Amino acid sequence: MLAALTAGVTSLVLVGRASTPPPPPIAYRAAVITASLPLPSDPLVDPTDPGVAAITPLLYRPLLTLGPTTYPVPDLASALSESTDGLRYTLPIRPGLRWSDGRPITAADAEATIAWVESAGFPDPAFAAAWKGVSAAVVGNDLLLTLESPRAALPANLTQLPILPLGGLSPGAVARLAAHPTSPLPTSGPYVVAARRGPDVILAANPHAEPAPHLGRIALNPVTSFGAAAAAFAGGQVNAVLATTAAQSAQLLRHRGAVAHDLLTFSFVDLLFNERTPGLGDSAVRRAIADAVDRAGIVSGAVGGLGVPQAGPIPAGVLWLGAPPSPPAASLADARSALSAAGWEPGTAGVLTKGAVSLSFTLSVADAAPLPAVAQALAGQLAPLGISVRVVEIPARGFLHQVLEPGSFELALAAWNAGPDPDVSQFWASTATPPHGYNVSRGPVDSFLDQDLAMLATVSGKQQRAAAVRQVTLALAQDLPAVFLYTPEESLVVDGPLSDVSVPAVGGPFSGAASWR
């Protein structure tokens, strides 16, 4: 996701009676990276488009939202109550809320939104997977959710679901609306789509928004590359850009007066082992690699400081768990001793060998910055240990389906979006092998890890879940299917005209846009 805002003086001229006042001028112009043009203006049409993800907080609200510590708190719903067996959740809809067209926001809108996500026509199967086995019903103005089995991640999933004005529409009508949108949907967020002018989408303050936004009108100008947004920033046409790498941030900060606001993410980057590769099935080898990796050096070097070293499986962006454990300092001496004790000795060109197996591997990485630089840094850190690593870059578009899921790698450097909940079962449960999840290391089944993951996935309450996180972290440190490296950050770079920018510690930069001045 990439967004850029620009000050402007252009206003739309409406044709009408002479007494009709002209609309207020556009306060800021936002350039938003999109996969294709024109930019859809609601998540009903194309929820997978990065531009839609960027602007959704401007237009729609969820039932729950992420609080300052990223723990779910009420939003459109006034509360969340859970049954003792963890199978039923009740969410009363906050009274008095209205869509931008004045109609009340109801539980029927939430029920219909969930039905659309669960339908066969919904275009994002990965997002829909989180709602499998969830039944929604309306009781008065409450939404009742019934689960087939306890799912502790449900409140966090609710924070990621924008509620759409679909109440009263049949499933067929919703599908037709998504396939052939004729006009922008009413919104619940701080802004409403007022007009389209060429590729631009003009947003006006939602008259029913609570709280009302300070900026009256914003123009969204879709772009298809960071380079286009950066050029506009340098030329003074835009005054805020979201950078996803340190190199992008540095380029923007060359602009006089620019200031960077860093945001944590819910992503993590890890070094994956294919344990069926000769040598990597040896836990001593995996342990030695983990001991030799200098995470802090990678973050300060290849990542350019735009990240946080990560020792366990939970991204640092899940703030309510508290400060994550500090990664251990790299120790080549300990790694060498462990390999020697396991029978690995120097062979040709100093590469360690045992029998017919040598510790020489290919490291597959997507060609998306800064990952190739991270891969080269890892290769450099492992070379003094007697482990030879050859980095192979692969197009990012096919990296998941062509490399990771079929296990067509020896070592792999991968970036994952874990979401705001600490349940990481989809990555490490023995039942989560592709196509049922992303457990791609192909190690032996660990029933104790499965039990710990099941506990994390089902128990509710902060203390119980934090305890389950600790157990999962210990179990993964023992099995070592991967070395967790860092949590990426993003950077919203702004210049002077945006005098008051509220940026959350974690998540999308537009989440606080209603308060911008």
Short mmCIF file of C-alpha atoms in Angstrom, two decimals:
data_model
loop_
_atom_site.label_atom_id
_atom_site.label_comp_id
_atom_site.label_asym_id
_atom_site.label_seq_id
_atom_site.Cartn_x
_atom_site.Cartn_y
_atom_site.Cartn_z
CA MET A 1 0.00 0.00 0.00
CA LEU A 2 1.29 3.47 -0.90
CA ALA A 3 -0.42 6.78 -0.34
CA ALA A 4 0.52 10.38 -1.03
CA LEU A 5 -1.31 13.56 -0.07
CA THR A 6 -1.04 16.92 -1.78
CA ALA A 7 -2.26 20.40 -1.05
CA GLY A 8 -4.24 21.99 -3.85
CA VAL A 9 -6.47 24.87 -4.79
CA THR A 10 -8.54 23.14 -7.48
CA SER A 11 -12.28 22.92 -6.90
CA LEU A 12 -15.05 21.20 -8.80
CA VAL A 13 -17.55 23.44 -10.60
CA LEU A 14 -21.08 22.10 -10.33
CA VAL A 15 -23.66 22.97 -12.94
CA GLY A 16 -26.89 24.18 -11.36
CA ARG A 17 -28.84 27.21 -10.23
CA ALA A 18 -26.93 30.38 -9.57
CA SER A 19 -27.87 30.19 -5.89
CA THR A 20 -26.18 26.79 -5.46
CA PRO A 21 -22.95 27.43 -3.53
CA PRO A 22 -19.81 25.91 -5.03
CA PRO A 23 -18.25 23.04 -3.12
CA PRO A 24 -15.32 23.86 -0.85
CA PRO A 25 -11.87 23.60 -2.43
CA ILE A 26 -9.91 20.38 -2.32
CA ALA A 27 -7.72 20.55 0.77
CA TYR A 28 -5.32 17.74 -0.10
CA ARG A 29 -4.70 15.47 -3.05
CA ALA A 30 -3.83 11.85 -2.34
CA ALA A 31 -1.88 9.71 -4.81
CA VAL A 32 -2.67 6.06 -4.09
CA ILE A 33 -0.81 3.09 -5.54
CA THR A 34 -3.22 0.75 -7.27
CA ALA A 35 -2.75 -2.48 -9.21
CA SER A 36 -4.93 -1.26 -12.07
CA LEU A 37 -6.91 1.75 -13.21
CA PRO A 38 -9.51 3.02 -12.55
CA LEU A 39 -9.24 2.80 -8.76
CA PRO A 40 -12.24 1.03 -7.16
CA SER A 41 -13.66 3.08 -4.32
CA ASP A 42 -15.10 0.32 -2.16
CA PRO A 43 -13.91 -3.12 -0.95
CA LEU A 44 -17.01 -4.80 -2.37
CA VAL A 45 -15.52 -4.55 -5.86
CA ASP A 46 -11.86 -5.50 -5.41
CA PRO A 47 -10.66 -6.09 -1.84
CA THR A 48 -7.31 -7.42 -3.08
CA ASP A 49 -6.24 -4.13 -4.71
CA PRO A 50 -3.61 -2.33 -2.59
CA GLY A 51 -5.21 1.00 -3.42
CA VAL A 52 -8.55 -0.17 -2.04
CA ALA A 53 -6.81 -1.35 1.14
CA ALA A 54 -5.20 2.08 1.47
CA ILE A 55 -8.40 4.11 1.23
CA THR A 56 -10.84 1.78 3.02
CA PRO A 57 -10.30 3.47 6.46
CA LEU A 58 -11.33 6.76 4.84
CA LEU A 59 -14.67 5.31 3.76
CA TYR A 60 -15.73 2.41 6.00
CA ARG A 61 -15.71 1.36 9.64
CA PRO A 62 -15.61 -2.16 11.13
CA LEU A 63 -17.60 -3.55 14.04
CA LEU A 64 -14.44 -3.54 16.17
CA THR A 65 -11.27 -1.54 15.63
CA LEU A 66 -7.69 -1.83 16.85
CA GLY A 67 -7.09 0.25 19.95
CA PRO A 68 -3.82 2.03 20.80
CA THR A 69 -2.27 -1.28 21.89
CA THR A 70 -3.71 -3.08 18.81
CA TYR A 71 -6.19 -4.96 21.02
CA PRO A 72 -9.74 -5.02 19.54
CA VAL A 73 -12.12 -2.39 20.94
CA PRO A 74 -15.71 -1.41 19.95
CA ASP A 75 -16.36 0.70 16.85
CA LEU A 76 -19.69 0.27 15.00
CA ALA A 77 -20.54 -2.27 17.69
CA SER A 78 -20.88 -0.84 21.19
CA ALA A 79 -19.58 -3.99 22.88
CA LEU A 80 -18.54 -7.61 22.37
CA SER A 81 -19.68 -10.43 24.62
CA GLU A 82 -18.56 -14.05 24.38
CA SER A 83 -20.28 -17.18 25.66
CA THR A 84 -18.44 -19.35 28.15
CA ASP A 85 -17.90 -22.09 25.55
CA GLY A 86 -16.38 -19.60 23.08
CA LEU A 87 -18.90 -20.45 20.35
CA ARG A 88 -21.18 -17.40 20.41
CA TYR A 89 -20.38 -13.71 20.18
CA THR A 90 -22.92 -10.92 20.53
CA LEU A 91 -22.27 -7.46 19.11
CA PRO A 92 -24.91 -4.75 19.75
CA ILE A 93 -24.78 -2.13 16.99
CA ARG A 94 -24.15 1.33 18.39
CA PRO A 95 -27.44 3.33 18.20
CA GLY A 96 -27.68 6.55 16.21
CA LEU A 97 -25.05 5.75 13.58
CA ARG A 98 -25.97 6.51 9.98
CA TRP A 99 -24.62 5.86 6.52
CA SER A 100 -23.60 8.89 4.50
CA ASP A 101 -27.02 8.89 2.82
CA GLY A 102 -28.77 9.20 6.20
CA ARG A 103 -30.01 5.60 6.55
CA PRO A 104 -29.29 3.94 9.91
CA ILE A 105 -26.45 1.44 10.17
CA THR A 106 -27.99 -1.85 11.32
CA ALA A 107 -27.05 -5.38 12.28
CA ALA A 108 -28.58 -6.47 8.96
CA ASP A 109 -25.78 -4.59 7.16
CA ALA A 110 -23.18 -6.52 9.16
CA GLU A 111 -24.94 -9.84 8.55
CA ALA A 112 -25.09 -9.20 4.80
CA THR A 113 -21.44 -8.16 4.67
CA ILE A 114 -20.37 -11.42 6.30
CA ALA A 115 -22.65 -13.37 3.94
CA TRP A 116 -20.92 -11.68 0.97
CA VAL A 117 -17.44 -12.57 2.30
CA GLU A 118 -18.55 -16.19 2.76
CA SER A 119 -20.15 -16.44 -0.69
CA ALA A 120 -18.61 -18.24 -3.65
CA GLY A 121 -18.39 -14.97 -5.60
CA PHE A 122 -16.18 -13.13 -3.11
CA PRO A 123 -12.89 -12.37 -4.93
CA ASP A 124 -10.40 -12.88 -2.06
CA PRO A 125 -10.33 -16.54 -0.91
CA ALA A 126 -7.49 -15.92 1.56
CA PHE A 127 -9.52 -13.26 3.38
CA ALA A 128 -12.66 -15.39 3.24
CA ALA A 129 -10.84 -18.33 4.89
CA ALA A 130 -10.93 -16.49 8.23
CA TRP A 131 -14.76 -16.58 8.11
CA LYS A 132 -15.23 -20.23 7.29
CA GLY A 133 -17.54 -21.85 9.83
CA VAL A 134 -18.94 -18.54 11.14
CA SER A 135 -22.73 -18.09 11.02
CA ALA A 136 -24.25 -14.62 11.39
CA ALA A 137 -27.79 -13.79 12.49
CA VAL A 138 -29.69 -10.65 13.51
CA VAL A 139 -31.41 -10.53 16.90
CA GLY A 140 -33.07 -7.14 17.31
CA ASN A 141 -30.24 -4.74 16.52
CA ASP A 142 -27.60 -7.17 17.74
CA LEU A 143 -25.39 -9.27 15.52
CA LEU A 144 -25.03 -12.85 16.77
CA LEU A 145 -22.06 -14.84 15.50
CA THR A 146 -22.02 -18.62 16.02
CA LEU A 147 -18.84 -20.63 15.47
CA GLU A 148 -18.36 -24.32 14.79
CA SER A 149 -15.38 -24.35 17.19
CA PRO A 150 -13.75 -21.73 19.45
CA ARG A 151 -11.67 -19.20 17.55
CA ALA A 152 -9.78 -16.64 19.61
CA ALA A 153 -8.80 -14.64 16.51
CA LEU A 154 -12.42 -13.68 15.74
CA PRO A 155 -12.30 -10.25 17.47
CA ALA A 156 -9.14 -9.34 15.55
CA ASN A 157 -10.73 -10.60 12.32
CA LEU A 158 -13.67 -8.29 12.98
CA THR A 159 -11.30 -5.30 12.99
CA GLN A 160 -10.27 -6.18 9.42
CA LEU A 161 -13.83 -6.41 8.03
CA PRO A 162 -15.30 -3.12 6.76
CA ILE A 163 -19.07 -3.23 7.11
CA LEU A 164 -20.89 -2.35 3.89
CA PRO A 165 -24.47 -1.01 3.38
CA LEU A 166 -25.89 -4.32 2.16
CA GLY A 167 -28.78 -4.86 4.58
CA GLY A 168 -31.99 -5.82 2.82
CA LEU A 169 -30.26 -6.92 -0.40
CA SER A 170 -30.50 -10.51 -1.60
CA PRO A 171 -27.26 -12.44 -2.17
CA GLY A 172 -27.90 -12.25 -5.89
CA ALA A 173 -28.32 -8.48 -5.73
CA VAL A 174 -25.06 -8.14 -3.83
CA ALA A 175 -23.24 -10.26 -6.41
CA ARG A 176 -24.67 -8.17 -9.25
CA LEU A 177 -23.70 -4.97 -7.46
CA ALA A 178 -20.13 -6.21 -7.07
CA ALA A 179 -19.89 -7.33 -10.69
CA HIS A 180 -21.46 -4.18 -12.17
CA PRO A 181 -21.15 -1.24 -9.75
CA THR A 182 -23.20 1.68 -11.00
CA SER A 183 -22.54 4.26 -8.30
CA PRO A 184 -20.45 4.58 -5.12
CA LEU A 185 -21.89 2.93 -2.05
CA PRO A 186 -22.89 5.01 0.98
CA THR A 187 -20.10 5.07 3.53
CA SER A 188 -19.70 5.07 7.31
CA GLY A 189 -16.18 6.50 7.58
CA PRO A 190 -15.04 10.13 7.65
CA TYR A 191 -15.47 10.59 3.89
CA VAL A 192 -17.87 9.78 1.08
CA VAL A 193 -17.20 9.52 -2.65
CA ALA A 194 -18.55 12.78 -4.07
CA ALA A 195 -17.48 12.56 -7.72
CA ARG A 196 -15.02 11.16 -10.22
CA ARG A 197 -13.03 13.41 -12.50
CA GLY A 198 -11.06 11.38 -14.99
CA PRO A 199 -9.04 8.88 -12.95
CA ASP A 200 -9.39 10.98 -9.78
CA VAL A 201 -11.82 10.11 -7.00
CA ILE A 202 -13.11 13.15 -5.10
CA LEU A 203 -13.92 12.57 -1.42
CA ALA A 204 -16.09 14.93 0.64
CA ALA A 205 -16.68 14.94 4.37
CA ASN A 206 -19.37 12.45 5.35
CA PRO A 207 -22.17 14.61 6.85
CA HIS A 208 -23.04 11.82 9.28
CA ALA A 209 -19.46 10.90 10.30
CA GLU A 210 -18.67 10.69 14.01
CA PRO A 211 -16.33 12.42 14.56
CA ALA A 212 -16.46 14.77 11.58
CA PRO A 213 -13.16 15.07 9.65
CA HIS A 214 -11.28 18.36 9.66
CA LEU A 215 -10.44 18.26 5.94
CA GLY A 216 -13.50 19.04 3.84
CA ARG A 217 -12.48 17.50 0.51
CA ILE A 218 -9.70 15.17 -0.64
CA ALA A 219 -8.87 14.11 -4.18
CA LEU A 220 -7.49 10.61 -4.65
CA ASN A 221 -5.14 10.50 -7.63
CA PRO A 222 -4.34 6.85 -8.52
CA VAL A 223 -0.76 6.06 -9.54
CA THR A 224 0.82 2.74 -10.42
CA SER A 225 4.35 3.16 -9.03
CA PHE A 226 6.29 4.60 -6.13
CA GLY A 227 8.44 6.45 -8.64
CA ALA A 228 5.45 8.49 -9.82
CA ALA A 229 4.51 9.44 -6.26
CA ALA A 230 8.12 10.27 -5.34
CA ALA A 231 8.50 12.52 -8.38
CA ALA A 232 5.33 14.38 -7.41
CA PHE A 233 6.61 14.73 -3.84
CA ALA A 234 9.93 16.12 -5.03
CA GLY A 235 8.12 18.54 -7.33
CA GLY A 236 5.86 19.82 -4.57
CA GLN A 237 2.63 18.43 -6.03
CA VAL A 238 2.14 16.06 -3.10
CA ASN A 239 3.11 16.47 0.53
CA ALA A 240 2.98 12.97 2.00
CA VAL A 241 4.08 9.56 0.74
CA LEU A 242 4.12 6.15 2.41
CA ALA A 243 7.51 4.48 1.96
CA THR A 244 7.78 0.73 2.38
CA THR A 245 11.60 0.51 2.30
CA ALA A 246 14.41 2.54 3.83
CA ALA A 247 15.66 3.44 0.35
CA GLN A 248 12.25 4.91 -0.53
CA SER A 249 12.16 6.84 2.74
CA ALA A 250 15.67 8.20 2.19
CA GLN A 251 14.71 9.35 -1.30
CA LEU A 252 11.72 11.28 0.05
CA LEU A 253 13.64 12.76 2.97
CA ARG A 254 15.95 14.56 0.55
CA HIS A 255 13.03 16.94 0.06
CA ARG A 256 13.55 20.01 2.25
CA GLY A 257 11.43 20.01 5.38
CA ALA A 258 10.34 16.38 5.06
CA VAL A 259 9.73 14.39 8.25
CA ALA A 260 9.25 10.63 8.58
CA HIS A 261 6.66 8.93 10.83
CA ASP A 262 7.48 5.21 11.17
CA LEU A 263 4.74 2.60 11.55
CA LEU A 264 5.13 -0.99 12.70
CA THR A 265 3.41 -3.72 10.69
CA PHE A 266 1.87 -7.12 11.42
CA SER A 267 4.33 -8.77 9.03
CA PHE A 268 7.43 -10.82 9.71
CA VAL A 269 10.42 -11.98 7.69
CA ASP A 270 11.96 -15.38 8.33
CA LEU A 271 14.63 -17.70 6.99
CA LEU A 272 12.87 -20.98 6.20
CA PHE A 273 14.46 -24.42 6.22
CA ASN A 274 13.25 -27.17 3.92
CA GLU A 275 14.01 -29.96 6.37
CA ARG A 276 13.92 -32.58 3.61
CA THR A 277 17.08 -31.04 2.15
CA PRO A 278 20.20 -33.10 3.09
CA GLY A 279 21.91 -31.30 5.93
CA LEU A 280 18.96 -29.15 6.96
CA GLY A 281 17.19 -32.12 8.53
CA ASP A 282 19.97 -32.05 11.16
CA SER A 283 18.78 -29.93 14.08
CA ALA A 284 22.40 -29.11 14.93
CA VAL A 285 22.80 -27.41 11.53
CA ARG A 286 19.61 -25.41 11.94
CA ARG A 287 20.65 -24.44 15.46
CA ALA A 288 24.09 -23.33 14.30
CA ILE A 289 22.55 -21.16 11.57
CA ALA A 290 20.23 -19.57 14.12
CA ASP A 291 23.17 -18.91 16.46
CA ALA A 292 25.21 -17.29 13.69
CA VAL A 293 22.54 -14.90 12.39
CA ASP A 294 23.02 -11.29 13.47
CA ARG A 295 19.48 -9.88 13.33
CA ALA A 296 20.43 -6.42 14.57
CA GLY A 297 23.12 -6.20 11.91
CA ILE A 298 20.63 -7.16 9.20
CA VAL A 299 18.10 -4.55 10.34
CA SER A 300 20.66 -1.75 10.62
CA GLY A 301 22.35 -2.77 7.36
CA ALA A 302 20.32 -4.45 4.61
CA VAL A 303 16.96 -3.24 5.99
CA GLY A 304 18.25 0.29 6.54
CA GLY A 305 16.79 0.55 10.02
CA LEU A 306 13.16 0.33 8.88
CA GLY A 307 12.35 -2.73 10.96
CA VAL A 308 12.58 -4.29 14.43
CA PRO A 309 14.70 -7.41 15.16
CA GLN A 310 12.41 -10.34 15.97
CA ALA A 311 13.33 -13.46 17.92
CA GLY A 312 9.99 -15.29 18.08
CA PRO A 313 7.08 -15.99 15.72
CA ILE A 314 4.86 -13.03 16.71
CA PRO A 315 5.41 -9.71 14.88
CA ALA A 316 6.36 -6.75 17.05
CA GLY A 317 3.25 -4.94 15.82
CA VAL A 318 1.02 -6.94 18.20
CA LEU A 319 1.62 -4.36 20.92
CA TRP A 320 -0.70 -5.68 23.62
CA LEU A 321 1.62 -8.64 24.20
CA GLY A 322 4.24 -6.21 25.51
CA ALA A 323 7.81 -5.81 24.39
CA PRO A 324 8.92 -8.86 22.39
CA PRO A 325 11.91 -10.85 23.64
CA SER A 326 15.24 -9.45 22.51
CA PRO A 327 17.03 -11.64 19.97
CA PRO A 328 20.17 -13.31 21.29
CA ALA A 329 23.51 -11.93 20.15
CA ALA A 330 25.06 -13.81 17.26
CA SER A 331 27.77 -16.28 18.31
CA LEU A 332 29.93 -17.88 15.62
CA ALA A 333 31.92 -19.65 18.34
CA ASP A 334 28.87 -21.45 19.72
CA ALA A 335 27.73 -22.32 16.19
CA ARG A 336 31.13 -23.76 15.24
CA SER A 337 31.28 -25.84 18.43
CA ALA A 338 27.80 -27.28 17.87
CA LEU A 339 28.59 -28.25 14.26
CA SER A 340 31.89 -29.84 15.22
CA ALA A 341 30.21 -31.84 17.99
CA ALA A 342 27.64 -33.05 15.44
CA GLY A 343 30.41 -34.36 13.17
CA TRP A 344 30.58 -31.60 10.57
CA GLU A 345 34.17 -30.93 9.47
CA PRO A 346 35.80 -28.60 6.90
CA GLY A 347 35.93 -29.95 3.37
CA THR A 348 36.61 -28.44 -0.05
CA ALA A 349 36.99 -24.64 0.07
CA GLY A 350 36.24 -24.71 3.80
CA VAL A 351 32.62 -25.85 3.37
CA LEU A 352 31.58 -28.19 6.18
CA THR A 353 30.83 -31.77 5.23
CA LYS A 354 29.72 -35.03 6.83
CA GLY A 355 29.91 -38.11 4.69
CA ALA A 356 28.52 -37.29 1.26
CA VAL A 357 26.64 -34.20 2.44
CA SER A 358 28.12 -30.71 2.35
CA LEU A 359 26.57 -27.59 3.85
CA SER A 360 26.15 -25.80 0.55
CA PHE A 361 22.67 -24.46 -0.13
CA THR A 362 20.63 -22.31 -2.46
CA LEU A 363 18.72 -19.46 -0.79
CA SER A 364 15.59 -18.53 -2.75
CA VAL A 365 14.24 -14.99 -2.33
CA ALA A 366 11.59 -12.85 -4.01
CA ASP A 367 12.91 -9.91 -6.02
CA ALA A 368 11.16 -7.38 -3.75
CA ALA A 369 13.35 -4.89 -1.91
CA PRO A 370 14.88 -5.12 0.61
CA LEU A 371 14.68 -8.95 0.66
CA PRO A 372 17.51 -9.64 -1.87
CA ALA A 373 19.86 -7.48 0.20
CA VAL A 374 18.81 -9.34 3.35
CA ALA A 375 19.52 -12.65 1.62
CA GLN A 376 23.01 -11.51 0.62
CA ALA A 377 23.65 -10.37 4.19
CA LEU A 378 22.64 -13.80 5.49
CA ALA A 379 24.96 -15.49 3.00
CA GLY A 380 27.79 -13.28 4.23
CA GLN A 381 27.08 -14.08 7.88
CA LEU A 382 27.04 -17.85 7.28
CA ALA A 383 30.18 -18.05 5.13
CA PRO A 384 32.62 -17.79 8.11
CA LEU A 385 30.76 -20.71 9.67
CA GLY A 386 31.61 -22.97 6.74
CA ILE A 387 28.12 -22.84 5.24
CA SER A 388 28.01 -21.82 1.58
CA VAL A 389 24.86 -20.01 0.43
CA ARG A 390 24.04 -19.04 -3.15
CA VAL A 391 21.25 -16.46 -3.44
CA VAL A 392 18.72 -16.91 -6.25
CA GLU A 393 16.18 -14.14 -6.91
CA ILE A 394 12.73 -15.16 -8.14
CA PRO A 395 9.89 -12.92 -9.37
CA ALA A 396 7.76 -11.95 -6.40
CA ARG A 397 4.48 -12.59 -8.23
CA GLY A 398 5.06 -16.36 -8.34
CA PHE A 399 7.22 -16.83 -5.24
CA LEU A 400 4.50 -18.22 -2.96
CA HIS A 401 2.80 -20.59 -5.39
CA GLN A 402 5.83 -21.67 -7.41
CA VAL A 403 8.51 -21.88 -4.72
CA LEU A 404 7.21 -21.96 -1.15
CA GLU A 405 4.00 -23.98 -1.40
CA PRO A 406 5.46 -26.84 -3.50
CA GLY A 407 8.64 -26.88 -1.40
CA SER A 408 10.88 -26.02 -4.36
CA PHE A 409 13.61 -24.52 -2.18
CA GLU A 410 16.43 -25.46 0.18
CA LEU A 411 16.62 -22.21 2.14
CA ALA A 412 14.06 -19.47 1.52
CA LEU A 413 13.70 -15.91 2.74
CA ALA A 414 10.02 -15.07 3.04
CA ALA A 415 7.87 -12.13 4.16
CA TRP A 416 4.45 -12.89 5.64
CA ASN A 417 1.49 -10.79 6.77
CA ALA A 418 0.37 -12.41 10.01
CA GLY A 419 -2.46 -9.97 10.78
CA PRO A 420 -3.21 -8.35 14.14
CA ASP A 421 -3.88 -11.58 16.08
CA PRO A 422 -1.05 -13.71 17.55
CA ASP A 423 -2.59 -16.98 16.32
CA VAL A 424 0.13 -18.34 13.99
CA SER A 425 -1.41 -21.78 13.46
CA GLN A 426 -1.68 -21.14 9.72
CA PHE A 427 2.12 -21.09 9.54
CA TRP A 428 3.20 -23.86 11.91
CA ALA A 429 0.41 -26.36 12.68
CA SER A 430 1.06 -29.82 11.22
CA THR A 431 -2.35 -29.61 9.52
CA ALA A 432 -1.46 -26.28 7.86
CA THR A 433 0.62 -27.68 5.02
CA PRO A 434 -0.32 -26.29 1.58
CA PRO A 435 -3.04 -25.89 0.39
CA HIS A 436 -4.47 -25.73 3.93
CA GLY A 437 -1.94 -23.19 5.22
CA TYR A 438 1.63 -21.99 4.95
CA ASN A 439 3.63 -24.57 6.90
CA VAL A 440 6.21 -25.13 4.17
CA SER A 441 9.24 -26.36 6.14
CA ARG A 442 8.15 -30.01 5.91
CA GLY A 443 9.57 -31.00 9.25
CA PRO A 444 8.32 -33.90 11.36
CA VAL A 445 5.03 -33.54 13.23
CA ASP A 446 5.44 -32.14 16.76
CA SER A 447 2.32 -33.03 18.73
CA PHE A 448 3.37 -30.76 21.61
CA LEU A 449 3.67 -27.77 19.27
CA ASP A 450 0.27 -28.63 17.80
CA GLN A 451 -1.21 -28.64 21.30
CA ASP A 452 0.34 -25.26 22.10
CA LEU A 453 -0.91 -23.80 18.82
CA ALA A 454 -4.40 -25.16 19.48
CA MET A 455 -4.38 -23.48 22.88
CA LEU A 456 -3.30 -20.16 21.35
CA ALA A 457 -6.01 -20.45 18.71
CA THR A 458 -8.85 -21.11 21.15
CA VAL A 459 -8.27 -19.54 24.57
CA SER A 460 -9.53 -16.00 25.18
CA GLY A 461 -8.35 -13.33 27.57
CA LYS A 462 -5.08 -11.41 27.42
CA GLN A 463 -3.23 -13.32 30.14
CA GLN A 464 -4.19 -16.76 28.85
CA ARG A 465 -3.25 -15.87 25.29
CA ALA A 466 0.05 -14.29 26.35
CA ALA A 467 0.89 -17.52 28.20
CA ALA A 468 0.01 -19.53 25.09
CA VAL A 469 2.27 -17.28 22.99
CA ARG A 470 5.17 -18.04 25.31
CA GLN A 471 4.59 -21.79 24.95
CA VAL A 472 4.41 -21.60 21.15
CA THR A 473 7.57 -19.49 21.07
CA LEU A 474 9.46 -22.04 23.16
CA ALA A 475 8.25 -24.96 21.05
CA LEU A 476 9.24 -23.29 17.78
CA ALA A 477 12.64 -22.39 19.22
CA GLN A 478 13.12 -26.08 19.96
CA ASP A 479 11.96 -27.36 16.55
CA LEU A 480 13.57 -24.53 14.53
CA PRO A 481 11.61 -24.77 11.26
CA ALA A 482 12.76 -21.21 10.60
CA VAL A 483 14.85 -18.36 11.98
CA PHE A 484 12.69 -15.31 12.67
CA LEU A 485 14.55 -12.19 11.58
CA TYR A 486 12.58 -8.95 11.85
CA THR A 487 9.25 -7.12 11.74
CA PRO A 488 9.19 -4.66 8.81
CA GLU A 489 8.19 -1.05 9.32
CA GLU A 490 6.75 1.53 6.93
CA SER A 491 7.36 5.26 6.95
CA LEU A 492 4.91 8.06 6.22
CA VAL A 493 7.07 10.94 4.99
CA VAL A 494 5.39 14.36 5.13
CA ASP A 495 6.42 17.95 4.56
CA GLY A 496 5.34 21.23 6.13
CA PRO A 497 1.80 21.79 4.78
CA LEU A 498 0.51 18.76 6.71
CA SER A 499 0.92 20.50 10.04
CA ASP A 500 -0.93 18.06 12.25
CA VAL A 501 -0.67 14.41 11.19
CA SER A 502 -1.87 11.69 13.56
CA VAL A 503 -0.25 8.40 12.56
CA PRO A 504 -0.96 5.20 14.52
CA ALA A 505 1.94 3.21 15.95
CA VAL A 506 0.86 0.22 13.85
CA GLY A 507 -1.19 -0.15 10.69
CA GLY A 508 -2.31 2.05 7.82
CA PRO A 509 -1.43 5.75 7.84
CA PHE A 510 -4.96 6.77 6.83
CA SER A 511 -6.41 5.32 10.05
CA GLY A 512 -6.08 8.70 11.77
CA ALA A 513 -6.86 10.89 8.74
CA ALA A 514 -10.11 12.23 10.21
CA SER A 515 -8.02 14.28 12.66
CA TRP A 516 -5.55 15.63 10.07
CA ARG A 517 -5.35 19.41 9.64
#
